[in-house]
Coordinates of C-alpha atoms in Angstrom, one line a residue:
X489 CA 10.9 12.8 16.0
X490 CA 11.8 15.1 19.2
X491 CA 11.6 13.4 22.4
X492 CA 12.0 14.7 25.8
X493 CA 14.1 12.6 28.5
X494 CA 12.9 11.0 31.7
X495 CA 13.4 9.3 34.2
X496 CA 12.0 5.7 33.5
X497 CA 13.5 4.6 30.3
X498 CA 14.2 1.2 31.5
X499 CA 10.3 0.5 31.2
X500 CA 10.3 -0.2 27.9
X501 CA 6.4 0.9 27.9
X502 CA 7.2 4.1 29.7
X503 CA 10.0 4.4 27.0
X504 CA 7.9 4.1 24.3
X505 CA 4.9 6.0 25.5
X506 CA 7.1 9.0 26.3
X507 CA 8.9 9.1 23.1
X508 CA 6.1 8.7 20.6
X509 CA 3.0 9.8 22.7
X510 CA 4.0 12.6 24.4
X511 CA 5.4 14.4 21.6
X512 CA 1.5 14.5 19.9
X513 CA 0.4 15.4 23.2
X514 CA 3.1 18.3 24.2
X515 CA 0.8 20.9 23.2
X516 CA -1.9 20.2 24.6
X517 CA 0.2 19.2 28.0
X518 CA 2.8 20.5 29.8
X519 CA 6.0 19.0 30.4
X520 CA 5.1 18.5 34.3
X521 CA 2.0 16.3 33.2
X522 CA 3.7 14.5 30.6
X523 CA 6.6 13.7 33.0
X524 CA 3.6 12.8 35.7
X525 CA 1.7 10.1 33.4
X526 CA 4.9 8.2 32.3
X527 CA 6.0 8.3 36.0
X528 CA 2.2 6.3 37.1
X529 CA 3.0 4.4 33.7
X530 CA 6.3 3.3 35.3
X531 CA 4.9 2.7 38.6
X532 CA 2.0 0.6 37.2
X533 CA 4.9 -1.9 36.2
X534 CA 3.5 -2.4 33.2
X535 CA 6.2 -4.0 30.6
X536 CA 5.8 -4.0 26.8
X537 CA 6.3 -7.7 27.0
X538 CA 3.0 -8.3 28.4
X539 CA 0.3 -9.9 27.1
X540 CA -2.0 -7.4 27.0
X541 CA -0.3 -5.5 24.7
X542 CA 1.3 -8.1 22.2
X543 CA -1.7 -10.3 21.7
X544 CA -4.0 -9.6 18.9
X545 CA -7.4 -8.2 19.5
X546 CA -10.4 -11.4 19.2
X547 CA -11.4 -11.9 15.4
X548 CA -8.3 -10.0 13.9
X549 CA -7.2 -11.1 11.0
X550 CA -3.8 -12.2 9.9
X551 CA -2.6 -11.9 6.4
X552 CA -0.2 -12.6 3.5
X553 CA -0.6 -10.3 0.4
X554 CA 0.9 -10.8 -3.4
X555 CA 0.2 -9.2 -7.0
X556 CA -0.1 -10.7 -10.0
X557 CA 2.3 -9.3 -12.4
X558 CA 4.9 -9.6 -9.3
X559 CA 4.5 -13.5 -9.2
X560 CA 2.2 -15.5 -11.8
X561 CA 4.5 -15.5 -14.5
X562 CA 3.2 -16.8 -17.6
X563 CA 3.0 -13.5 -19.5
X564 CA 1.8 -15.0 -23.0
X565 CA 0.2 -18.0 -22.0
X566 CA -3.0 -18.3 -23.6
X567 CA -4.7 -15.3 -24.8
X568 CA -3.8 -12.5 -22.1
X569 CA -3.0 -9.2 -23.6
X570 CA 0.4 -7.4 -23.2
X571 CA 0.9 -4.9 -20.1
X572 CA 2.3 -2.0 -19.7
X573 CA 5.0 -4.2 -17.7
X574 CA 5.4 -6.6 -20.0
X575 CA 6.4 -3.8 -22.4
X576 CA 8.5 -1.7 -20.0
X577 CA 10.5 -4.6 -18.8
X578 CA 10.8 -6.2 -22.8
X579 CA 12.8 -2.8 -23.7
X580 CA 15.9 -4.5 -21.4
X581 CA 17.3 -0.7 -21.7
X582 CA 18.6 -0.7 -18.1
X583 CA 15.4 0.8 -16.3
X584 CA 15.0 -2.3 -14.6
X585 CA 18.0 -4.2 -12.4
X586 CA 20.3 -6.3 -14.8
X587 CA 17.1 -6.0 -17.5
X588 CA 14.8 -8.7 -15.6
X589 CA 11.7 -9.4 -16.4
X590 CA 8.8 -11.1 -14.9
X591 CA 7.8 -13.2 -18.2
X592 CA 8.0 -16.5 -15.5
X593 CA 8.5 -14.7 -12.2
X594 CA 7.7 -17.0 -9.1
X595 CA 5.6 -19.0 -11.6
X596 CA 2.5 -18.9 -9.4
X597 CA 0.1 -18.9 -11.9
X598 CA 0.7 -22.7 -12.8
X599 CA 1.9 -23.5 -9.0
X600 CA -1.0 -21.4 -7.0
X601 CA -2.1 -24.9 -5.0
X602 CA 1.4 -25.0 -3.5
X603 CA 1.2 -21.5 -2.6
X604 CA -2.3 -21.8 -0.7
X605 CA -1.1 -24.4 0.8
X606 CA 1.5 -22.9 2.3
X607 CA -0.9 -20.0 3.5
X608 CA -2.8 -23.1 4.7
X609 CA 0.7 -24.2 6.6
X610 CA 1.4 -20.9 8.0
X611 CA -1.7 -20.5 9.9
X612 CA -3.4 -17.1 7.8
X613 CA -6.9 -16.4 7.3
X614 CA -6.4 -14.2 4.6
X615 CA -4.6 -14.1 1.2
X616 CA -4.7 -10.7 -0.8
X617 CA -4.0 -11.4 -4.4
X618 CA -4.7 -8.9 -7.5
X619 CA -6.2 -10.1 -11.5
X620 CA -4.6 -9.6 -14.2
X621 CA -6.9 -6.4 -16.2
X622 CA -4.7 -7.8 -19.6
X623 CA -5.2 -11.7 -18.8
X624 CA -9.4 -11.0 -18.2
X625 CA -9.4 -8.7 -21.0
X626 CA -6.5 -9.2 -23.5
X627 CA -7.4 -6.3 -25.8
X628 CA -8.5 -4.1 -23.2
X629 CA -12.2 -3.7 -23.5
X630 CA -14.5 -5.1 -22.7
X631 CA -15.9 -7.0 -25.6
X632 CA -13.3 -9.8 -25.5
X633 CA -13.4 -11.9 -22.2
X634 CA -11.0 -14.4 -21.5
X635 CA -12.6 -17.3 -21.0
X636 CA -9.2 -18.9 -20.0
X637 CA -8.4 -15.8 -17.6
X638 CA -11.8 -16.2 -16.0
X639 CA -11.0 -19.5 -15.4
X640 CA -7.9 -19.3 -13.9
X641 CA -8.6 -16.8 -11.1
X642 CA -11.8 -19.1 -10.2
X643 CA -9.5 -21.9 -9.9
X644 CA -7.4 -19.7 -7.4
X645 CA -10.2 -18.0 -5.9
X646 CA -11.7 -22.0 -5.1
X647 CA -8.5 -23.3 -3.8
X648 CA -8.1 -20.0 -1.4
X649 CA -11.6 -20.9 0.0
X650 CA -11.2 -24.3 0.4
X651 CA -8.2 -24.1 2.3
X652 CA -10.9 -21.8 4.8
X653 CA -8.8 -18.2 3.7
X654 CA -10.5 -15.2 3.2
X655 CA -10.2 -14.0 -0.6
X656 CA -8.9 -10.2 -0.8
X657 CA -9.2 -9.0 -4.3
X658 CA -7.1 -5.9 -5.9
X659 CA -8.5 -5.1 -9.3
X660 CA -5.8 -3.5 -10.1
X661 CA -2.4 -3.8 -9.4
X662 CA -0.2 -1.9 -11.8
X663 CA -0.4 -3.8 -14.6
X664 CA -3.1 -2.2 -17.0
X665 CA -3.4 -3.6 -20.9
X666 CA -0.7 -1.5 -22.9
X667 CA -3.2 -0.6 -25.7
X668 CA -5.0 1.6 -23.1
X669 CA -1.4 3.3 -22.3
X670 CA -1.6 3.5 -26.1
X671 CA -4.5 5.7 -25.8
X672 CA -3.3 8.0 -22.8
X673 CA -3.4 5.5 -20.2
X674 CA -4.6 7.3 -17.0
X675 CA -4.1 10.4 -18.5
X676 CA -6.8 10.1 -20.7
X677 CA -10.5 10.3 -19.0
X678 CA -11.6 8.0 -20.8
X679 CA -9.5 5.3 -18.9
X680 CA -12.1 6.1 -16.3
X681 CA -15.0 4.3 -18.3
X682 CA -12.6 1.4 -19.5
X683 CA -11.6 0.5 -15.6
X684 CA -15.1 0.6 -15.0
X685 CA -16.0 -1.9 -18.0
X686 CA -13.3 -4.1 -16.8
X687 CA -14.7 -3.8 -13.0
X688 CA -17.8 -4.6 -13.7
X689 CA -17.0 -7.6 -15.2
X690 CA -14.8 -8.8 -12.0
X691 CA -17.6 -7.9 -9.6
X692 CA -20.1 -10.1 -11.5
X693 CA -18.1 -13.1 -12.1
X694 CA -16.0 -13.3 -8.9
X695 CA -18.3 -11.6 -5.9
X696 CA -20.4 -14.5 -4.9
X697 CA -17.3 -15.6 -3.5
X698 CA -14.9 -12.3 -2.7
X699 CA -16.2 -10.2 -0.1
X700 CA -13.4 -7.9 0.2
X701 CA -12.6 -5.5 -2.8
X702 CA -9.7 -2.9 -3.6
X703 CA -10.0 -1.5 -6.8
X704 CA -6.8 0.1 -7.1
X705 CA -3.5 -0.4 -5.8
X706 CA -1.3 2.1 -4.5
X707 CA -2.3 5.2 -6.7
X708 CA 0.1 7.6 -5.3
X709 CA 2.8 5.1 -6.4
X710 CA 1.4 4.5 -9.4
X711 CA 0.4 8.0 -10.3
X712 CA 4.2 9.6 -9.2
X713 CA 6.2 6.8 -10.4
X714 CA 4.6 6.0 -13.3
X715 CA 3.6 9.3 -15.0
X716 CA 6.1 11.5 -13.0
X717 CA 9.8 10.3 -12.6
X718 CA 9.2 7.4 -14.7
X719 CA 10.9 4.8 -12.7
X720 CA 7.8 2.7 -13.0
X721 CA 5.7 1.8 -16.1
X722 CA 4.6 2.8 -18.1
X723 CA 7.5 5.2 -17.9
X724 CA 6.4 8.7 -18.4
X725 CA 7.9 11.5 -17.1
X726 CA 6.0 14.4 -16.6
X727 CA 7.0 16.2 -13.4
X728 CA 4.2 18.7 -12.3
X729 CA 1.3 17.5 -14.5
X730 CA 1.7 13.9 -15.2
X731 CA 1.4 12.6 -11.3
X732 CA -1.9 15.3 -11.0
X733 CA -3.7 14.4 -14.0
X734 CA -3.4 11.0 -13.3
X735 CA -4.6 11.2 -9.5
X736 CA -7.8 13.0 -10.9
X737 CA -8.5 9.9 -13.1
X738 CA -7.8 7.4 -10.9
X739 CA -9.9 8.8 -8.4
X740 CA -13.0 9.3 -10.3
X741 CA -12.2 5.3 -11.4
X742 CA -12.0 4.1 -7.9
X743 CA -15.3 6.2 -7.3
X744 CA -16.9 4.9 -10.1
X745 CA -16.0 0.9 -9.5
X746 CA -17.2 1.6 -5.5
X747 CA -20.5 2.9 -7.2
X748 CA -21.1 0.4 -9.3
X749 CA -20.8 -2.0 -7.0
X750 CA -23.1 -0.3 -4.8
X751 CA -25.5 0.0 -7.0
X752 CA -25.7 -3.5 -9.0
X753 CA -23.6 -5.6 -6.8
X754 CA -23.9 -5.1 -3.0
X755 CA -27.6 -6.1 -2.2
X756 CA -27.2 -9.8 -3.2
X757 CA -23.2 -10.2 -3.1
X758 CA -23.0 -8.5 0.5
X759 CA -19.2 -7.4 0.0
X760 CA -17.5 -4.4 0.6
X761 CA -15.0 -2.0 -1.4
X762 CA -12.5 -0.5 0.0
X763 CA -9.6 2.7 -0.7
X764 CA -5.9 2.1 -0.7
X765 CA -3.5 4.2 1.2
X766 CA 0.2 3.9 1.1
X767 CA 2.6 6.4 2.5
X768 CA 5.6 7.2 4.6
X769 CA 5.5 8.4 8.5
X770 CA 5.8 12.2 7.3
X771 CA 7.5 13.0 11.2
X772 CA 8.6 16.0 12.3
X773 CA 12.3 16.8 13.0
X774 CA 11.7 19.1 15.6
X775 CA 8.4 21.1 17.4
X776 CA 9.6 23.3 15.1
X777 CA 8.4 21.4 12.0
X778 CA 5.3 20.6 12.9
X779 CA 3.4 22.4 9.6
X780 CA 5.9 20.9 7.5
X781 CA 4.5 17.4 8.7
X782 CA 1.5 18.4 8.1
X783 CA 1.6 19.5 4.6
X784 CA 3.8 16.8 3.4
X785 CA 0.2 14.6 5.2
X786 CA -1.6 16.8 3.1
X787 CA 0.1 16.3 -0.4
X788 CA 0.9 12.8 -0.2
X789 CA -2.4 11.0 2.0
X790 CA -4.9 13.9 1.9
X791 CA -4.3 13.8 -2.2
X792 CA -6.3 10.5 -2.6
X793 CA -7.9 10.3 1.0
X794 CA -9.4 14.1 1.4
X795 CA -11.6 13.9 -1.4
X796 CA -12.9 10.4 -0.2
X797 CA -13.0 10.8 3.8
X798 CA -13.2 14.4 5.1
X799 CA -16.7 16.1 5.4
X800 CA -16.3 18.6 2.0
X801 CA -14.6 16.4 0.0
X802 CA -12.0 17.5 -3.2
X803 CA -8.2 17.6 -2.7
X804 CA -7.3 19.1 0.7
X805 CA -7.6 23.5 0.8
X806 CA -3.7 23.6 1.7
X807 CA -2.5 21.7 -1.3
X808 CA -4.8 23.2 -3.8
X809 CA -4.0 26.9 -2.7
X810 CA -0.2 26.0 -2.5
X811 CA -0.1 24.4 -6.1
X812 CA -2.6 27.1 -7.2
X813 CA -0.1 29.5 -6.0
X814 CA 3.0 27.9 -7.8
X815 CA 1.1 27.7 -10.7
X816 CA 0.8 31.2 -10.7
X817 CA 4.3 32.1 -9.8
X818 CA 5.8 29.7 -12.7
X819 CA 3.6 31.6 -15.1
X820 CA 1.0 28.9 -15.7
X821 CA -2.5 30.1 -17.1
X822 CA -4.5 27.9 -14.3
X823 CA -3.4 25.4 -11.2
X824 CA -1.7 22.5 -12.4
X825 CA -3.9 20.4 -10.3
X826 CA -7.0 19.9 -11.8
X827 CA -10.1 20.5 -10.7
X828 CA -13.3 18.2 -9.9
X829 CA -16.9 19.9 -10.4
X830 CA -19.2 19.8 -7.2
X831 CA -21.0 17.1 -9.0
X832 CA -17.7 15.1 -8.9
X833 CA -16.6 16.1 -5.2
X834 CA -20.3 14.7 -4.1
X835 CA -19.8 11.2 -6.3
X836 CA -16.5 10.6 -4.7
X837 CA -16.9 11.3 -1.3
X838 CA -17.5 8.4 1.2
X839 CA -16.4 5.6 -1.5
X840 CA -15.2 3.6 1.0
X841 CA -16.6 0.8 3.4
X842 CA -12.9 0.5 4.9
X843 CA -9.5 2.1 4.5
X844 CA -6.4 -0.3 3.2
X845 CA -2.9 0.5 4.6
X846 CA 0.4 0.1 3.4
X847 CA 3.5 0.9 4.8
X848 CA 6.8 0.4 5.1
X849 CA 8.8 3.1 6.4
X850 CA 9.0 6.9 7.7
X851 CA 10.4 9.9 7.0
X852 CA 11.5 13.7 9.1
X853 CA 10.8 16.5 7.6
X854 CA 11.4 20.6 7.9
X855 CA 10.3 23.5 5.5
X856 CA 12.8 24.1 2.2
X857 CA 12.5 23.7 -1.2
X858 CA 13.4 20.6 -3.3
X859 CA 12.2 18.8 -6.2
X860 CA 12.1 19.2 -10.1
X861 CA 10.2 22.7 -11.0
X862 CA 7.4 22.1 -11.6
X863 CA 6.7 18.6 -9.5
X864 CA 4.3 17.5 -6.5
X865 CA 7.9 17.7 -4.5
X866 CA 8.7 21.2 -5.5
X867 CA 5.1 22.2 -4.9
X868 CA 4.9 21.7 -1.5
X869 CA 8.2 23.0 -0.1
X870 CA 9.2 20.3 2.0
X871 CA 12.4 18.7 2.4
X872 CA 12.0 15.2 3.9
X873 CA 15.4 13.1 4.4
X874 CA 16.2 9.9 7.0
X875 CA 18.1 10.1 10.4
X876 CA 21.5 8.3 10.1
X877 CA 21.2 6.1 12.7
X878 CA 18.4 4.3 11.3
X879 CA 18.4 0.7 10.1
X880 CA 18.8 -0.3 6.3
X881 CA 17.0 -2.8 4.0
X882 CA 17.7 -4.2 1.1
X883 CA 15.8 -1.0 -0.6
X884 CA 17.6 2.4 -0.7
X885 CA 14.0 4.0 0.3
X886 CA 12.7 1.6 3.3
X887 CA 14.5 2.5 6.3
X888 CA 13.4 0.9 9.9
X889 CA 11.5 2.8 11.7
X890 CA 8.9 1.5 14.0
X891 CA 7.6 4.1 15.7
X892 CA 6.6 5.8 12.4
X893 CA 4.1 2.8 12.2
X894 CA 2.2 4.0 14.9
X895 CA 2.6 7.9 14.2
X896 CA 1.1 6.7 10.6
X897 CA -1.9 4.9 11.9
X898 CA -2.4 7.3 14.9
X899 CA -2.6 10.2 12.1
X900 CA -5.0 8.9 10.1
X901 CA -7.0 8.0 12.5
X902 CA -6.7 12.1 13.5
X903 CA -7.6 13.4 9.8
X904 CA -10.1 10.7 8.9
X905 CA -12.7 10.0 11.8
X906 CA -11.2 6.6 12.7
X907 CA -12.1 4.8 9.9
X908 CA -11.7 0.7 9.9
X909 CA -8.2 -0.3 8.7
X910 CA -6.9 -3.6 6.9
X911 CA -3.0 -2.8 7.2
X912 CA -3.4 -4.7 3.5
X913 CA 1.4 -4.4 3.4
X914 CA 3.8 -3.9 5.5
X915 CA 7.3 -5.5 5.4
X916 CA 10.8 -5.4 4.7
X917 CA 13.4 -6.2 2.2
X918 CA 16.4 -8.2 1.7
X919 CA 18.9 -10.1 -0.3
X920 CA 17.4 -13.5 0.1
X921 CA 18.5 -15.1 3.2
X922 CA 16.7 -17.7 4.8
X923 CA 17.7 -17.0 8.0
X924 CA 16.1 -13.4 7.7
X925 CA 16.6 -12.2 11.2
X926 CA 16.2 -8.4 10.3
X927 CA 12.8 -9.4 8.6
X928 CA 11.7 -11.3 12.0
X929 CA 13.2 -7.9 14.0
X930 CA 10.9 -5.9 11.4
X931 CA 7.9 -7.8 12.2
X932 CA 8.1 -8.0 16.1
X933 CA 8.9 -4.4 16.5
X934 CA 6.3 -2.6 13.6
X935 CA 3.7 -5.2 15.1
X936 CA 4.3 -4.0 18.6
X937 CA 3.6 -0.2 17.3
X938 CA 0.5 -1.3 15.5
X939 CA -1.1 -2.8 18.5
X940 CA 0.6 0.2 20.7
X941 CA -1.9 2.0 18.0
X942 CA -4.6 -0.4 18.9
X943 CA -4.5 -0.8 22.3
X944 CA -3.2 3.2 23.8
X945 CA -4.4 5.1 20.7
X946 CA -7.1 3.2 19.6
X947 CA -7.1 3.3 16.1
X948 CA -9.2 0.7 14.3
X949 CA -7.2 -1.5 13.0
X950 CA -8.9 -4.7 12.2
X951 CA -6.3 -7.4 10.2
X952 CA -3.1 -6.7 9.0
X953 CA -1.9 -8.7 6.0
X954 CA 2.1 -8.8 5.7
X955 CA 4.2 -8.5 2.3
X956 CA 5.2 -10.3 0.7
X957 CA 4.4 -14.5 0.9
X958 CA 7.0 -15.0 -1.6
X959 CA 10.3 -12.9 -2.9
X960 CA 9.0 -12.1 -6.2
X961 CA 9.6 -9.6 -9.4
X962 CA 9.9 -6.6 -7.4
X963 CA 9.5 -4.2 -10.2
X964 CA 12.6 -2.1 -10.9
X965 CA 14.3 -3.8 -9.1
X966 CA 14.2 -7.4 -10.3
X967 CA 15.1 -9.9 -8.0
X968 CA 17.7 -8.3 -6.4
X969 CA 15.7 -7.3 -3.3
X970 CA 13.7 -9.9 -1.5
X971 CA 10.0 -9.1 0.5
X972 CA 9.3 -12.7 1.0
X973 CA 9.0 -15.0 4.0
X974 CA 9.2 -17.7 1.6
X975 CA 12.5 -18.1 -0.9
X976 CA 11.9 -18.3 -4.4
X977 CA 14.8 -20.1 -6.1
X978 CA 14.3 -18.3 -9.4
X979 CA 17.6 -19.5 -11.5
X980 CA 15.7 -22.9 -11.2
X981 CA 13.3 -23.4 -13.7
X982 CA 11.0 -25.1 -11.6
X983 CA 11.3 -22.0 -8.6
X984 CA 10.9 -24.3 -5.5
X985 CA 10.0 -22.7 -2.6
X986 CA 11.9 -23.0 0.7
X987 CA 10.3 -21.4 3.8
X988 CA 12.2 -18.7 5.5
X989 CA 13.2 -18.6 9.1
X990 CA 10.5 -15.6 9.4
X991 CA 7.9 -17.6 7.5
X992 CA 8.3 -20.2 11.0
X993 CA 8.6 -17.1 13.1
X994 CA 4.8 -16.0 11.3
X995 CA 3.5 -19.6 11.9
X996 CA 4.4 -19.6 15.8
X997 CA 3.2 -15.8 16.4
X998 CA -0.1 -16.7 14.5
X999 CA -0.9 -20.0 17.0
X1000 CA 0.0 -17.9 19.9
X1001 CA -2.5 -15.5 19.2
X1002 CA 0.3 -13.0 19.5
X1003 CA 3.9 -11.4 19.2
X1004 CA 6.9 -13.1 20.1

């Protein structure tokens, strides 16, 4: 991100302000008035330390977040149904770091009192937690019901509650019943229907006590990594089409569920459904590249968000004309990104009663070509790469980077009228230390930028809900790479938990009503 040098970097404020505010307002201002508002800024002596800006805004919630297939365990107990995890981890053919599988992960599903209990401890109103699709419905439709998986999440959903935290449910977290990949998985339209079967049923048997909905997790993810490189279950890789196709369903699924609840659900249960986001800070690397920020916005928030949020609806104009265009070019009949009907476009737009965030870290981008041919990467003539100097995690892709927490929330707010935000993750990897200094440095300085975001932006961010409780089954990459602020000793069959030094960090910051 370009910055412009003055005179008052030792107020950390003035630092701040002119680095990341500034540069969004450089073309509006010029240099002279920039350089005059930091200088008041400075003179105003106001520090970043002070309380103003590190406490958290009256009634906003603090959170932890998990997901089922990441930390229950207990893959075949009683009836639940295979997942499309459960089969791409059971192949042990190397996808996955040293072939691990989450067949017991952290166990959670037989020892979910301790872990309430130590939301409880820890001093958060709110626990975001995802059901198993496979353990409610172990063939995948919906004429078998688990009695037993119905049972279990009501058994969680009670202890959450009477422990006084605020159930968030995600329907859907990855983990879909492998017979429907069978079938085409979200490739197939049908899946559209079957999500809406299975919704349905979670909606009536869980929302006299959840108020707060997300139907699906992560769909970019899910729809890139699942059905594009192939990295992620269930392991298709179908660079150019796969990722579109399966956007296009996934939408009209998340449209569907919001509907039906709307319509049969939210007069007596009085909940709300919202949309997940999750993305990088798409930044700049110079004034220079300021269309390349925005398209790489475009292709990888407006995708899912456009057709939800912005007054028209369908995918945004820019990536539909630039794909259309490619299309054309690689000797394609049509686009490659499909097309809703105006019918559609009307159903889907304004499915949302709030907006869920995650993220974890940023990216700079220019104009250049990269990617497979075709893929949503090669489409949209980015290049996007990480400066140097910025720190590591655990995770090859999650760099630290602050400041691109802000520029994220501040450009959503931009695009999408403001909307009201649960950051629903945000956090940081490791190897599994417990004193987890980095994760603690993570936290202070991303939660600075969100209330910088708050507080001088004035986005709306209403609760943020930090990943992960516990280190957990972190997908392809096993156990190797640790989220949680509480250690999971998982070579011991009984995986005791041992709080991290961040997890104490959490419980101090939450009774102080602010950061520390």
């Amino acid at each position: 991100m370009y910055t412009y040098v003055l005179p008052c970097t030792d107020d950390k404020l003035g630092l701040l302000m002119h680095r990341y505010f500034c540069a969004d307002m450089v073309a509006k201002l010029s240099l002279g008035s920039c350089v005059v508002l930091l200088l008041a800024i400075c003179a105003s002596g106001l520090r970043s330390e002070d309380d103003e800006l590190l406490r958290f805004p009256p009634n906003f919630l603090l959170g932890v977040a998990t997901a089922a297939y990441q930390i229950e365990g207990a893959w075949n107990v009683s009836d639940k149904g295979e997942s499309t995890w459960d089969r791409f981890v059971h192949a042990r053919d190397g996808r996955v770091y040293n072939n691990e599988t989450a067949d017991v992960a952290a166990d959670s599903y037989h020892k979910y009192k301790e872990d309430i209990a130590i939301v409880k401890k820890l001093g958060f109103k709110v626990y975001r937690f995802s059901v198993s699709w496979p353990r409610i419905l172990p063939n995948g439709f919906s004429n078998k019901i688990s009695k037993d998986g119905i049972k279990y999440y009501h058994k969680l959903i009670d202890e959450v509650l009477a422990n006084g935290i605020i159930p968030m449910m995600t329907l859907y977290h990855w983990d879909h019943p492998q017979v429907l990949e069978d079938m085409g998985g979200w490739l197939n339209s049908e899946m559209v229907e079957l999500f809406v079967d299975y919704a349905r049923i979670v909606f009536r048997e869980f929302g006299s006590q959840v108020k707060l909905f997300i139907p699906i997790n992560e769909p970019i993810t899910e729809c890139q990594n699942g059905y594009s490189s192939g990295i992620f279950a269930p392991g298709k890789k179908l660079h150019g089409f796969g990722e579109y196709m399966c956007m296009h369903n996934v939408l009209k699924a998340h449209a569907r569920a919001y509907r039906i609840y709307e319509s049969e659900f939210k007069k007596e249960q009085k909940g709300e459904v919202g949309v997940m986001i999750n993305g990088f800070a798409y930044m700049p690397q110079s004034p220079r590249d300021e269309r390349a920020a925005e398209i790489a916005f475009q292709f990888y928030i407006g995708w899912s968000m456009h057709p939800i949020y912005s007054k028209d609806g369908d995918y945004p104009p820019l990536m539909k004309e630039m794909i259309a265009n490619k299309s054309r070019e690689q000797g394609y009949a049509r686009s490659r990104l499909p097309g809703f009907d105006e019918q559609w476009i009307k159903y889907i737009r304004g499915t949302s009663d709030f907006m869920a965030v995650n993220h974890y870290s940023s990216k700079l981008v220019k104009m250049g070509t990269t990617g497979l041919v075709p893929s949503i990467e090669n489409d949209q003539g980015v290049k996007d790469f990480v400066d140097p100097t910025w720190k590591p995690s655990a995770s090859e892709w999650l760099k630290v980077v602050p400041e691109g927490f802000r520029f994220y929330l501040r450009n959503l707010a931009k695009h999408y009228n403001n909307p009201r935000i649960y950051v629903t993750e945000n956090g940081v990897s490791d190897y599994g230390t417990l004193n987890d200094d980095d994760r603690i440095y993570y936290f202070r300085e991303y939660l600075k930028q969100m209330l910088l975001a708050i507080y001088v932006d004035g986005v709306n961010v209403q609760g943020y809900l930090l990943w992960s409780l516990l280190d957990n089954f972190e997908w392809n990459r096993g156990y190797n790479e640790r989220f949680g602020i509480v250690y999971v000793d998982f070579d011991d069959p009984d995986r005791p938990r041992i709080l991290k030094k961040s997890a104490s960090w959490w419980q101090a910051v939450i009774a102080a009503g602010r950061v520390l």
